[in-house]
mmCIF file of C-alpha atoms in Angstrom:
data_model
loop_
_atom_site.group_PDB
_atom_site.id
_atom_site.type_symbol
_atom_site.label_atom_id
_atom_site.label_comp_id
_atom_site.label_asym_id
_atom_site.label_seq_id
_atom_site.Cartn_x
_atom_site.Cartn_y
_atom_site.Cartn_z
ATOM 1 C CA MET A 1 8.037 7.085 -47.113
ATOM 2 C CA ARG A 2 9.286 3.560 -47.731
ATOM 3 C CA ASP A 3 7.827 2.356 -44.398
ATOM 4 C CA ARG A 4 4.488 3.880 -45.255
ATOM 5 C CA PHE A 5 4.489 2.285 -48.684
ATOM 6 C CA ALA A 6 5.362 -1.086 -47.148
ATOM 7 C CA ARG A 7 2.416 -0.882 -44.737
ATOM 8 C CA VAL A 8 -0.369 0.533 -46.898
ATOM 9 C CA GLY A 9 0.871 0.295 -50.463
ATOM 10 C CA PRO A 10 -1.773 0.047 -53.179
ATOM 11 C CA ARG A 11 -0.477 -3.200 -54.524
ATOM 12 C CA LEU A 12 -2.235 -6.106 -52.908
ATOM 13 C CA THR A 13 0.616 -8.516 -53.584
ATOM 14 C CA LEU A 14 3.081 -6.352 -51.691
ATOM 15 C CA LEU A 15 0.570 -5.933 -48.874
ATOM 16 C CA ILE A 16 0.150 -9.687 -48.527
ATOM 17 C CA VAL A 17 3.909 -10.244 -48.465
ATOM 18 C CA VAL A 18 4.399 -7.540 -45.863
ATOM 19 C CA LEU A 19 1.585 -8.913 -43.696
ATOM 20 C CA SER A 20 2.941 -12.440 -43.906
ATOM 21 C CA ALA A 21 6.249 -11.171 -42.548
ATOM 22 C CA LEU A 22 4.749 -8.837 -39.959
ATOM 23 C CA LEU A 23 2.307 -11.249 -38.344
ATOM 24 C CA PRO A 24 4.828 -13.476 -36.539
ATOM 25 C CA LEU A 25 6.923 -10.458 -35.628
ATOM 26 C CA LEU A 26 3.944 -8.599 -34.159
ATOM 27 C CA GLY A 27 2.876 -11.746 -32.320
ATOM 28 C CA LEU A 28 6.329 -12.040 -30.771
ATOM 29 C CA LEU A 29 6.389 -8.353 -29.885
ATOM 30 C CA ALA A 30 2.928 -8.560 -28.306
ATOM 31 C CA GLU A 31 3.960 -11.620 -26.259
ATOM 32 C CA ARG A 32 7.181 -9.982 -25.109
ATOM 33 C CA GLU A 33 5.464 -6.712 -24.283
ATOM 34 C CA GLN A 34 2.808 -8.424 -22.185
ATOM 35 C CA ARG A 35 5.457 -10.392 -20.332
ATOM 36 C CA ALA A 36 7.481 -7.230 -19.728
ATOM 37 C CA ALA A 37 4.335 -5.426 -18.562
ATOM 38 C CA GLY A 38 3.676 -8.236 -16.097
ATOM 39 C CA VAL A 39 7.230 -8.027 -14.730
ATOM 40 C CA ARG A 40 7.015 -4.235 -14.403
ATOM 41 C CA GLY A 41 3.588 -4.475 -12.793
ATOM 42 C CA ALA A 42 4.872 -7.045 -10.269
ATOM 43 C CA ARG A 43 7.849 -4.838 -9.437
ATOM 44 C CA ALA A 44 5.658 -1.759 -8.915
ATOM 45 C CA GLU A 45 3.228 -3.755 -6.766
ATOM 46 C CA ALA A 46 6.114 -5.202 -4.732
ATOM 47 C CA GLN A 47 7.507 -1.720 -4.056
ATOM 48 C CA GLN A 48 4.120 -0.486 -2.835
ATOM 49 C CA LEU A 49 3.617 -3.566 -0.655
ATOM 50 C CA ALA A 50 7.134 -3.264 0.801
ATOM 51 C CA GLU A 51 6.594 0.441 1.592
ATOM 52 C CA VAL A 52 3.337 -0.350 3.382
ATOM 53 C CA ILE A 53 5.067 -3.123 5.360
ATOM 54 C CA ALA A 54 7.941 -0.754 6.240
ATOM 55 C CA HIS A 55 5.446 1.792 7.572
ATOM 56 C CA ASP A 56 3.541 -0.909 9.456
ATOM 57 C CA VAL A 57 6.620 -2.303 11.268
ATOM 58 C CA SER A 58 8.486 0.982 11.763
ATOM 59 C CA GLU A 59 7.721 1.265 15.486
ATOM 60 C CA ASP A 60 8.637 -2.351 16.314
ATOM 61 C CA ALA A 61 11.795 -2.204 14.149
ATOM 62 C CA ASP A 62 13.177 1.003 15.684
ATOM 63 C CA GLY A 63 16.131 -0.257 17.719
ATOM 64 C CA ARG A 64 16.481 3.131 19.438
ATOM 65 C CA GLN A 65 13.131 2.559 21.132
ATOM 66 C CA GLY A 66 13.879 -1.045 22.085
ATOM 67 C CA ALA A 67 12.641 -3.322 19.335
ATOM 68 C CA ASP A 68 10.288 -6.052 20.555
ATOM 69 C CA ARG A 69 11.734 -8.988 18.545
ATOM 70 C CA ALA A 70 9.012 -11.517 19.399
ATOM 71 C CA ARG A 71 6.229 -9.070 18.561
ATOM 72 C CA LEU A 72 8.029 -8.027 15.381
ATOM 73 C CA ARG A 73 8.509 -11.645 14.244
ATOM 74 C CA GLN A 74 4.829 -12.417 14.816
ATOM 75 C CA HIS A 75 3.810 -9.258 12.966
ATOM 76 C CA VAL A 76 6.111 -10.042 10.042
ATOM 77 C CA ALA A 77 4.777 -13.624 9.838
ATOM 78 C CA GLU A 78 1.206 -12.287 9.635
ATOM 79 C CA LEU A 79 2.158 -9.768 6.941
ATOM 80 C CA SER A 80 4.016 -12.455 4.947
ATOM 81 C CA ALA A 81 0.930 -14.681 4.937
ATOM 82 C CA GLN A 82 -1.189 -11.739 3.831
ATOM 83 C CA VAL A 83 0.990 -10.572 0.909
ATOM 84 C CA GLY A 84 2.135 -14.058 -0.192
ATOM 85 C CA GLY A 85 5.901 -13.565 -0.086
ATOM 86 C CA ASP A 86 8.796 -13.955 2.340
ATOM 87 C CA ILE A 87 9.796 -10.850 4.323
ATOM 88 C CA GLU A 88 13.038 -9.938 6.070
ATOM 89 C CA ILE A 89 13.568 -6.951 8.393
ATOM 90 C CA VAL A 90 17.122 -5.692 9.003
ATOM 91 C CA ASP A 91 18.484 -2.803 11.062
ATOM 92 C CA LEU A 92 21.004 -0.173 9.943
ATOM 93 C CA ARG A 93 23.872 -2.646 10.442
ATOM 94 C CA ARG A 94 21.976 -5.226 8.411
ATOM 95 C CA ASN A 95 21.387 -7.422 11.451
ATOM 96 C CA VAL A 96 18.331 -9.616 10.892
ATOM 97 C CA LEU A 97 15.513 -8.546 13.228
ATOM 98 C CA ALA A 98 12.821 -10.816 11.762
ATOM 99 C CA ALA A 99 12.465 -13.052 8.716
ATOM 100 C CA THR A 100 10.092 -15.645 7.302
ATOM 101 C CA MET A 101 12.602 -17.341 4.984
ATOM 102 C CA PRO A 102 15.122 -19.994 6.211
ATOM 103 C CA GLU A 103 17.662 -18.623 8.700
ATOM 104 C CA ALA A 104 20.692 -19.343 6.492
ATOM 105 C CA GLN A 105 19.114 -17.551 3.540
ATOM 106 C CA ALA A 106 18.131 -14.596 5.742
ATOM 107 C CA ARG A 107 21.717 -14.268 7.011
ATOM 108 C CA GLN A 108 23.077 -14.498 3.466
ATOM 109 C CA LEU A 109 20.749 -11.731 2.298
ATOM 110 C CA GLY A 110 21.597 -9.623 5.352
ATOM 111 C CA ALA A 111 25.295 -9.936 4.487
ATOM 112 C CA ASP A 112 24.468 -7.650 1.531
ATOM 113 C CA ALA A 113 27.159 -8.879 -0.823
ATOM 114 C CA GLY A 114 26.077 -6.457 -3.543
ATOM 115 C CA GLY A 115 25.704 -3.460 -1.233
ATOM 116 C CA GLN A 116 22.091 -2.743 -2.258
ATOM 117 C CA ILE A 117 20.729 -2.755 1.315
ATOM 118 C CA ALA A 118 23.475 -0.414 2.511
ATOM 119 C CA ALA A 119 22.752 1.917 -0.414
ATOM 120 C CA THR A 120 19.008 1.950 0.346
ATOM 121 C CA VAL A 121 19.401 2.774 4.047
ATOM 122 C CA ARG A 122 21.882 5.466 3.012
ATOM 123 C CA ASP A 123 19.907 7.289 0.304
ATOM 124 C CA GLY A 124 16.355 6.021 0.976
ATOM 125 C CA LEU A 125 15.797 4.778 -2.593
ATOM 126 C CA PRO A 126 14.124 1.387 -3.284
ATOM 127 C CA ARG A 127 16.192 -1.280 -5.034
ATOM 128 C CA VAL A 128 15.792 -4.776 -6.460
ATOM 129 C CA ILE A 129 18.036 -7.683 -5.440
ATOM 130 C CA SER A 130 18.388 -10.822 -7.550
ATOM 131 C CA HIS A 131 19.360 -13.686 -5.262
ATOM 132 C CA ASP A 132 20.492 -17.178 -6.314
ATOM 133 C CA ALA A 133 18.701 -19.575 -3.947
ATOM 134 C CA GLY A 134 20.043 -22.751 -5.523
ATOM 135 C CA GLU A 135 17.299 -24.064 -7.794
ATOM 136 C CA ASP A 136 15.515 -20.723 -8.025
ATOM 137 C CA MET A 137 16.522 -17.137 -8.749
ATOM 138 C CA LEU A 138 14.641 -14.871 -6.343
ATOM 139 C CA SER A 139 13.675 -11.227 -6.862
ATOM 140 C CA LEU A 140 13.513 -9.106 -3.710
ATOM 141 C CA MET A 141 12.406 -5.494 -3.295
ATOM 142 C CA VAL A 142 14.388 -3.447 -0.748
ATOM 143 C CA VAL A 143 12.832 -0.307 0.777
ATOM 144 C CA PRO A 144 13.885 1.774 3.804
ATOM 145 C CA ILE A 145 12.077 1.726 7.152
ATOM 146 C CA ARG A 146 11.496 5.310 8.221
ATOM 147 C CA THR A 147 10.481 6.828 11.538
ATOM 148 C CA ASP A 148 10.255 10.445 12.601
ATOM 149 C CA GLY A 149 13.924 10.182 13.521
ATOM 150 C CA GLY A 150 15.029 9.008 10.062
ATOM 151 C CA ILE A 151 15.836 5.648 8.454
ATOM 152 C CA VAL A 152 16.201 2.811 10.988
ATOM 153 C CA GLY A 153 16.492 -0.238 8.744
ATOM 154 C CA ALA A 154 15.123 -1.899 5.624
ATOM 155 C CA VAL A 155 12.426 -4.314 4.465
ATOM 156 C CA LEU A 156 13.284 -7.077 1.977
ATOM 157 C CA LEU A 157 10.207 -8.507 0.217
ATOM 158 C CA ASP A 158 10.514 -11.603 -1.978
ATOM 159 C CA TYR A 159 8.121 -10.858 -4.843
ATOM 160 C CA THR A 160 9.105 -13.823 -7.017
ATOM 161 C CA GLY A 161 5.716 -15.434 -6.363
ATOM 162 C CA ILE A 162 3.852 -12.247 -7.337
ATOM 163 C CA THR A 163 5.717 -12.142 -10.656
ATOM 164 C CA ASP A 164 5.118 -15.846 -11.288
ATOM 165 C CA ASP A 165 1.390 -15.499 -10.547
ATOM 166 C CA LEU A 166 0.985 -12.640 -12.988
ATOM 167 C CA LEU A 167 2.992 -14.357 -15.719
ATOM 168 C CA ASP A 168 1.372 -17.762 -15.178
ATOM 169 C CA SER A 169 -2.085 -16.246 -15.597
ATOM 170 C CA SER A 170 -1.256 -15.350 -19.207
ATOM 171 C CA ALA A 171 1.388 -17.954 -20.166
ATOM 172 C CA SER A 172 -0.976 -20.164 -22.152
ATOM 173 C CA ALA A 173 -2.436 -17.241 -24.059
ATOM 174 C CA ARG A 174 1.042 -15.899 -24.841
ATOM 175 C CA ARG A 175 1.999 -19.239 -26.374
ATOM 176 C CA ASN A 176 -1.226 -19.214 -28.349
ATOM 177 C CA THR A 177 -0.336 -15.754 -29.604
ATOM 178 C CA ILE A 178 2.907 -17.017 -31.156
ATOM 179 C CA ILE A 179 1.126 -20.025 -32.672
ATOM 180 C CA ALA A 180 -1.657 -17.826 -33.984
ATOM 181 C CA ALA A 181 0.851 -15.388 -35.478
ATOM 182 C CA LEU A 182 2.765 -18.163 -37.254
ATOM 183 C CA GLY A 183 -0.457 -19.652 -38.571
ATOM 184 C CA GLY A 184 -1.561 -16.197 -39.590
ATOM 185 C CA MET A 185 1.505 -15.893 -41.827
ATOM 186 C CA ALA A 186 0.154 -18.713 -44.000
ATOM 187 C CA VAL A 187 -3.408 -17.445 -43.869
ATOM 188 C CA ALA A 188 -2.208 -13.968 -44.826
ATOM 189 C CA LEU A 189 -1.111 -15.265 -48.223
ATOM 190 C CA ALA A 190 -4.784 -15.742 -49.041
ATOM 191 C CA LEU A 191 -6.499 -13.339 -46.628
ATOM 192 C CA GLY A 192 -3.982 -10.524 -46.238
ATOM 193 C CA TRP A 193 -6.469 -7.708 -46.471
ATOM 194 C CA ALA A 194 -8.913 -9.234 -43.955
ATOM 195 C CA LEU A 195 -6.166 -9.983 -41.490
ATOM 196 C CA SER A 196 -4.655 -6.532 -41.903
ATOM 197 C CA ARG A 197 -7.942 -5.095 -40.645
ATOM 198 C CA GLY A 198 -8.480 -7.784 -38.010
ATOM 199 C CA LEU A 199 -5.623 -9.676 -36.383
ATOM 200 C CA VAL A 200 -2.885 -7.101 -37.005
ATOM 201 C CA HIS A 201 -5.136 -4.325 -35.774
ATOM 202 C CA ASP A 202 -5.943 -6.260 -32.589
ATOM 203 C CA LEU A 203 -2.289 -7.120 -31.974
ATOM 204 C CA ARG A 204 -1.420 -3.451 -32.196
ATOM 205 C CA ARG A 205 -4.289 -2.567 -29.870
ATOM 206 C CA LEU A 206 -3.104 -5.157 -27.355
ATOM 207 C CA THR A 207 0.451 -3.825 -27.571
ATOM 208 C CA ALA A 208 -0.830 -0.273 -27.050
ATOM 209 C CA VAL A 209 -2.924 -1.401 -24.063
ATOM 210 C CA ALA A 210 0.093 -3.187 -22.568
ATOM 211 C CA HIS A 211 2.164 0.002 -22.957
ATOM 212 C CA ARG A 212 -0.544 2.114 -21.310
ATOM 213 C CA TYR A 213 -0.859 -0.393 -18.476
ATOM 214 C CA ALA A 214 2.906 -0.381 -17.953
ATOM 215 C CA GLU A 215 2.760 3.419 -17.710
ATOM 216 C CA GLY A 216 0.304 3.222 -14.798
ATOM 217 C CA GLU A 217 -3.162 3.294 -16.417
ATOM 218 C CA TYR A 218 -4.371 0.373 -14.285
ATOM 219 C CA ASP A 219 -8.025 0.721 -15.296
ATOM 220 C CA VAL A 220 -7.328 0.089 -18.998
ATOM 221 C CA ARG A 221 -8.670 -3.193 -20.427
ATOM 222 C CA ALA A 222 -8.088 -5.029 -23.695
ATOM 223 C CA GLU A 223 -10.865 -5.153 -26.288
ATOM 224 C CA VAL A 224 -10.510 -7.016 -29.572
ATOM 225 C CA SER A 225 -12.838 -7.848 -32.430
ATOM 226 C CA SER A 226 -11.138 -11.130 -33.383
ATOM 227 C CA ARG A 227 -12.181 -14.538 -32.116
ATOM 228 C CA GLY A 228 -10.148 -17.510 -30.908
ATOM 229 C CA GLU A 229 -6.621 -17.041 -29.556
ATOM 230 C CA MET A 230 -6.650 -13.241 -29.833
ATOM 231 C CA ARG A 231 -9.775 -13.089 -27.697
ATOM 232 C CA GLU A 232 -8.130 -15.512 -25.254
ATOM 233 C CA LEU A 233 -5.083 -13.269 -25.086
ATOM 234 C CA ALA A 234 -7.260 -10.226 -24.378
ATOM 235 C CA ALA A 235 -9.142 -12.199 -21.712
ATOM 236 C CA ALA A 236 -5.846 -13.331 -20.146
ATOM 237 C CA PHE A 237 -4.583 -9.740 -20.085
ATOM 238 C CA ASN A 238 -7.813 -8.587 -18.474
ATOM 239 C CA THR A 239 -7.585 -11.403 -15.907
ATOM 240 C CA MET A 240 -4.064 -10.286 -15.028
ATOM 241 C CA ALA A 241 -5.263 -6.681 -14.725
ATOM 242 C CA GLU A 242 -8.132 -7.728 -12.439
ATOM 243 C CA ARG A 243 -5.747 -9.693 -10.202
ATOM 244 C CA ILE A 244 -3.522 -6.670 -9.891
ATOM 245 C CA ALA A 245 -6.601 -4.529 -9.127
ATOM 246 C CA GLU A 246 -7.549 -6.923 -6.321
ATOM 247 C CA ARG A 247 -4.027 -6.795 -4.914
ATOM 248 C CA ARG A 248 -4.055 -2.998 -5.145
ATOM 249 C CA ALA A 249 -7.331 -2.931 -3.200
ATOM 250 C CA VAL A 250 -5.692 -4.990 -0.437
ATOM 251 C CA LEU A 251 -2.691 -2.694 -0.596
ATOM 252 C CA THR A 252 -4.874 0.403 -0.285
ATOM 253 C CA ASP A 253 -6.560 -1.071 2.787
ATOM 254 C CA LEU A 254 -3.162 -1.883 4.331
ATOM 255 C CA ALA A 255 -1.898 1.602 3.540
ATOM 256 C CA THR A 256 -4.806 3.470 5.177
ATOM 257 C CA THR A 257 -6.102 1.252 8.005
ATOM 258 C CA ASP A 258 -4.691 0.490 11.442
ATOM 259 C CA ALA A 259 -4.728 -3.305 11.579
ATOM 260 C CA LEU A 260 -5.438 -3.493 15.323
ATOM 261 C CA THR A 261 -8.379 -1.076 15.701
ATOM 262 C CA GLY A 262 -9.777 -0.827 12.169
ATOM 263 C CA LEU A 263 -9.478 2.968 12.355
ATOM 264 C CA HIS A 264 -7.451 5.127 9.971
ATOM 265 C CA ASN A 265 -3.698 5.007 10.479
ATOM 266 C CA ARG A 266 -1.377 8.003 10.879
ATOM 267 C CA ARG A 267 -0.696 8.298 7.143
ATOM 268 C CA ALA A 268 -4.391 8.335 6.215
ATOM 269 C CA PHE A 269 -5.162 10.756 9.065
ATOM 270 C CA ARG A 270 -2.590 13.262 7.804
ATOM 271 C CA THR A 271 -4.112 13.053 4.323
ATOM 272 C CA SER A 272 -7.635 13.593 5.710
ATOM 273 C CA LEU A 273 -6.469 16.529 7.844
ATOM 274 C CA ALA A 274 -4.919 18.241 4.810
ATOM 275 C CA SER A 275 -7.999 17.717 2.601
ATOM 276 C CA ASP A 276 -10.510 18.704 5.327
ATOM 277 C CA LEU A 277 -8.483 21.818 6.141
ATOM 278 C CA ALA A 278 -8.376 22.826 2.458
ATOM 279 C CA ARG A 279 -12.147 22.296 2.228
ATOM 280 C CA ALA A 280 -12.701 24.411 5.356
ATOM 281 C CA GLU A 281 -10.550 27.215 3.911
ATOM 282 C CA ARG A 282 -12.465 27.205 0.613
ATOM 283 C CA GLY A 283 -15.909 27.151 2.187
ATOM 284 C CA GLY A 284 -15.217 29.161 5.323
ATOM 285 C CA ASP A 285 -16.448 26.245 7.432
ATOM 286 C CA PRO A 286 -15.239 25.349 10.937
ATOM 287 C CA LEU A 287 -13.055 22.321 11.615
ATOM 288 C CA ALA A 288 -11.838 20.821 14.877
ATOM 289 C CA LEU A 289 -9.014 18.450 15.779
ATOM 290 C CA LEU A 290 -8.968 16.210 18.860
ATOM 291 C CA ILE A 291 -5.821 14.437 20.023
ATOM 292 C CA MET A 292 -6.442 11.813 22.693
ATOM 293 C CA ASP A 293 -4.055 9.754 24.795
ATOM 294 C CA LEU A 294 -4.984 6.897 27.145
ATOM 295 C CA ASP A 295 -3.922 7.560 30.738
ATOM 296 C CA HIS A 296 -1.409 5.229 32.426
ATOM 297 C CA PHE A 297 -1.636 2.797 29.512
ATOM 298 C CA LYS A 298 1.855 1.493 30.184
ATOM 299 C CA SER A 299 0.642 0.032 33.473
ATOM 300 C CA ILE A 300 -1.935 -2.047 31.560
ATOM 301 C CA ASN A 301 0.767 -3.413 29.259
ATOM 302 C CA ASP A 302 3.023 -4.107 32.241
ATOM 303 C CA GLU A 303 0.336 -5.950 34.194
ATOM 304 C CA TYR A 304 -1.578 -7.754 31.434
ATOM 305 C CA GLY A 305 0.963 -7.874 28.609
ATOM 306 C CA HIS A 306 0.659 -6.522 25.092
ATOM 307 C CA LEU A 307 -2.335 -8.750 24.308
ATOM 308 C CA GLY A 308 -4.250 -7.183 27.183
ATOM 309 C CA GLY A 309 -3.241 -3.739 25.975
ATOM 310 C CA ASP A 310 -4.322 -4.640 22.437
ATOM 311 C CA ALA A 311 -7.759 -5.677 23.723
ATOM 312 C CA VAL A 312 -8.175 -2.252 25.354
ATOM 313 C CA LEU A 313 -7.046 -0.445 22.190
ATOM 314 C CA ARG A 314 -9.535 -2.411 20.072
ATOM 315 C CA HIS A 315 -12.313 -1.540 22.524
ATOM 316 C CA VAL A 316 -11.387 2.158 22.410
ATOM 317 C CA GLY A 317 -11.488 2.025 18.593
ATOM 318 C CA ALA A 318 -14.973 0.516 18.714
ATOM 319 C CA VAL A 319 -16.155 3.220 21.137
ATOM 320 C CA LEU A 320 -14.863 5.979 18.854
ATOM 321 C CA GLN A 321 -16.604 4.468 15.835
ATOM 322 C CA ARG A 322 -19.846 4.157 17.795
ATOM 323 C CA GLU A 323 -19.840 7.647 19.288
ATOM 324 C CA LEU A 324 -18.664 9.761 16.345
ATOM 325 C CA ARG A 325 -20.701 11.194 13.495
ATOM 326 C CA ALA A 326 -20.686 9.703 10.001
ATOM 327 C CA ASP A 327 -18.397 12.430 8.574
ATOM 328 C CA ASP A 328 -15.951 12.380 11.474
ATOM 329 C CA VAL A 329 -12.564 10.701 11.002
ATOM 330 C CA ALA A 330 -10.955 8.707 13.822
ATOM 331 C CA ALA A 331 -7.421 7.316 13.652
ATOM 332 C CA ARG A 332 -4.887 5.535 15.796
ATOM 333 C CA LEU A 333 -1.784 7.705 15.518
ATOM 334 C CA GLY A 334 0.522 5.238 17.237
ATOM 335 C CA GLY A 335 0.734 3.416 20.570
ATOM 336 C CA GLU A 336 -2.121 4.640 22.765
ATOM 337 C CA GLU A 337 -2.550 7.981 20.951
ATOM 338 C CA PHE A 338 -5.625 8.659 18.818
ATOM 339 C CA GLY A 339 -6.758 11.543 16.631
ATOM 340 C CA VAL A 340 -10.244 12.699 15.618
ATOM 341 C CA LEU A 341 -11.212 15.154 12.862
ATOM 342 C CA LEU A 342 -14.567 16.920 13.222
ATOM 343 C CA PRO A 343 -15.527 18.594 9.899
ATOM 344 C CA GLY A 344 -18.058 21.398 10.338
ATOM 345 C CA ALA A 345 -17.624 21.426 14.128
ATOM 346 C CA GLY A 346 -16.814 24.680 15.884
ATOM 347 C CA HIS A 347 -14.919 24.955 19.161
ATOM 348 C CA ASP A 348 -17.921 24.527 21.472
ATOM 349 C CA THR A 349 -19.246 21.521 19.540
ATOM 350 C CA ALA A 350 -15.794 19.943 19.550
ATOM 351 C CA MET A 351 -15.470 20.389 23.316
ATOM 352 C CA ALA A 352 -18.872 18.738 23.828
ATOM 353 C CA ILE A 353 -17.954 15.802 21.570
ATOM 354 C CA ALA A 354 -14.597 15.375 23.329
ATOM 355 C CA GLU A 355 -16.328 15.344 26.711
ATOM 356 C CA ARG A 356 -18.800 12.734 25.446
ATOM 357 C CA LEU A 357 -15.928 10.568 24.229
ATOM 358 C CA ARG A 358 -14.096 10.998 27.528
ATOM 359 C CA LEU A 359 -17.129 9.814 29.506
ATOM 360 C CA ALA A 360 -17.746 6.882 27.132
ATOM 361 C CA ILE A 361 -14.145 5.677 27.529
ATOM 362 C CA ALA A 362 -14.241 6.149 31.299
ATOM 363 C CA ARG A 363 -17.381 3.970 31.473
ATOM 364 C CA MET A 364 -15.845 1.367 29.159
ATOM 365 C CA VAL A 365 -14.971 -2.033 30.686
ATOM 366 C CA THR A 366 -12.772 -4.414 28.717
ATOM 367 C CA VAL A 367 -12.903 -8.073 29.739
ATOM 368 C CA TYR A 368 -9.569 -9.837 29.222
ATOM 369 C CA GLN A 369 -8.841 -13.309 30.631
ATOM 370 C CA GLU A 370 -11.824 -12.971 32.968
ATOM 371 C CA ARG A 371 -10.412 -9.687 34.310
ATOM 372 C CA SER A 372 -12.145 -6.312 33.958
ATOM 373 C CA LEU A 373 -9.874 -3.572 32.624
ATOM 374 C CA SER A 374 -10.749 0.121 32.802
ATOM 375 C CA VAL A 375 -8.978 3.123 31.372
ATOM 376 C CA THR A 376 -9.409 6.880 31.106
ATOM 377 C CA ALA A 377 -8.300 9.319 28.437
ATOM 378 C CA SER A 378 -7.042 12.886 28.221
ATOM 379 C CA PHE A 379 -7.978 15.155 25.305
ATOM 380 C CA GLY A 380 -6.507 18.188 23.622
ATOM 381 C CA VAL A 381 -8.903 20.197 21.399
ATOM 382 C CA ALA A 382 -7.880 22.689 18.700
ATOM 383 C CA ALA A 383 -10.275 24.486 16.342
ATOM 384 C CA TYR A 384 -9.823 26.129 12.948
ATOM 385 C CA PRO A 385 -9.344 29.031 12.585
ATOM 386 C CA GLU A 386 -9.170 30.098 16.250
ATOM 387 C CA HIS A 387 -6.095 28.046 17.155
ATOM 388 C CA GLY A 388 -4.339 27.784 13.809
ATOM 389 C CA ARG A 389 -4.742 27.930 10.057
ATOM 390 C CA THR A 390 -2.361 25.173 9.014
ATOM 391 C CA ALA A 391 -2.238 21.470 9.806
ATOM 392 C CA GLY A 392 1.031 21.942 11.690
ATOM 393 C CA GLU A 393 -0.396 24.736 13.835
ATOM 394 C CA LEU A 394 -3.546 22.770 14.704
ATOM 395 C CA VAL A 395 -1.567 19.656 15.656
ATOM 396 C CA GLU A 396 0.825 21.717 17.762
ATOM 397 C CA GLN A 397 -2.033 23.442 19.580
ATOM 398 C CA ALA A 398 -3.930 20.186 20.188
ATOM 399 C CA ASP A 399 -0.747 18.496 21.448
ATOM 400 C CA GLY A 400 -0.115 21.385 23.817
ATOM 401 C CA ALA A 401 -3.672 21.183 25.146
ATOM 402 C CA LEU A 402 -3.286 17.420 25.632
ATOM 403 C CA TYR A 403 -0.120 18.053 27.646
ATOM 404 C CA ASP A 404 -2.056 20.549 29.780
ATOM 405 C CA ALA A 405 -4.740 17.898 30.402
ATOM 406 C CA LYS A 406 -2.103 15.381 31.492
ATOM 407 C CA ARG A 407 -0.402 17.906 33.766
ATOM 408 C CA ALA A 408 -3.730 18.931 35.305
ATOM 409 C CA GLY A 409 -4.427 15.391 36.520
ATOM 410 C CA ARG A 410 -5.514 13.438 33.388
ATOM 411 C CA ASN A 411 -9.025 12.222 32.461
ATOM 412 C CA ARG A 412 -10.083 15.645 31.235
ATOM 413 C CA VAL A 413 -10.519 17.814 28.135
ATOM 414 C CA CYS A 414 -8.354 20.899 27.603
ATOM 415 C CA THR A 415 -8.091 23.493 24.874
ATOM 416 C CA PRO A 416 -5.593 26.288 24.258
ATOM 417 C CA ALA A 417 -6.449 29.948 24.438
ATOM 418 C CA ALA A 418 -7.585 31.440 21.123
ATOM 419 C CA ALA A 419 -4.647 32.583 18.973
#
């Protein structure tokens, strides 16, 4: 009751006194809340970026499959330039596989004095490391690198620059907020009622917006009725939110697209398979899954190197995009393996499309270093509901059919018997 009386009491004198005391306090709280929201937003963005990077480098970082250090270092350097922060990749023993920061600093981080890396590769939970780099205190996000066989290492992402960018974008406006609040204390002595309906109201709205943003409502934007510094603060908050939105758009693209071919990646393909299968179940529509593997692809890598192999993979991706229908989904599942979803396609249609793709790839000629490279592909075709009613069953059936195609001599399309 006392708090309510202090805020909206009928006596104007008491209201003015209360407002004069509240204005600087609310200004400070708004400034601190926006700063905290920026730090939390940077941390959340860093975790998402680090998880995407961990997924992207998982094959090259898997020591059990023979990590390609040179390829991994080049890949990590490209990712570091793209996300704007140093990256370090370590294995389960915290040996440095690749890093973009100075070697001494990378070794010091890999030593894991605080045990955070060891804890992350043990329980799979992300953690934050604060590292004293001399003149600067760095913030690094640690996430596990997972493969089908389990955790094989960890990614360390220095997100200090991300935090600084977000805070710098609103630093001037935050200072203006404090100045405006202190000035408002004097103005409130004469204009308490007006300010109580204007500046205080907007400060509370900004604080509420900052709270909502910190809770994950990334589309929320600040709107105020006041002019001057309060409008600048709202504009600065909105600028910060737009920058995060742009970074999230880049992150979404990284999370769903295979960087080499421009097709969907394995993660996005699994999501599309689940949603298309649910849609087929609801509507009673057919759905087909193709799994394709390039024949003798290892010999291309052995003879022409990984760059030659990459040129062939890019060409195959372009052929799939050209030959498939608008609603079809093509993805690179890893290495030389590709997947294709055919919504609305029954078994016979899927077999015809697979045969068309097989012929298109067989006719494909990739020119690399003035050499002509050719490749063929084997296909396994599974259809819903004939060969399975779940994603796992369809993948298993298509994989089995692909194995049959390989065993039968390659460069052919096979399908399992109806279940």
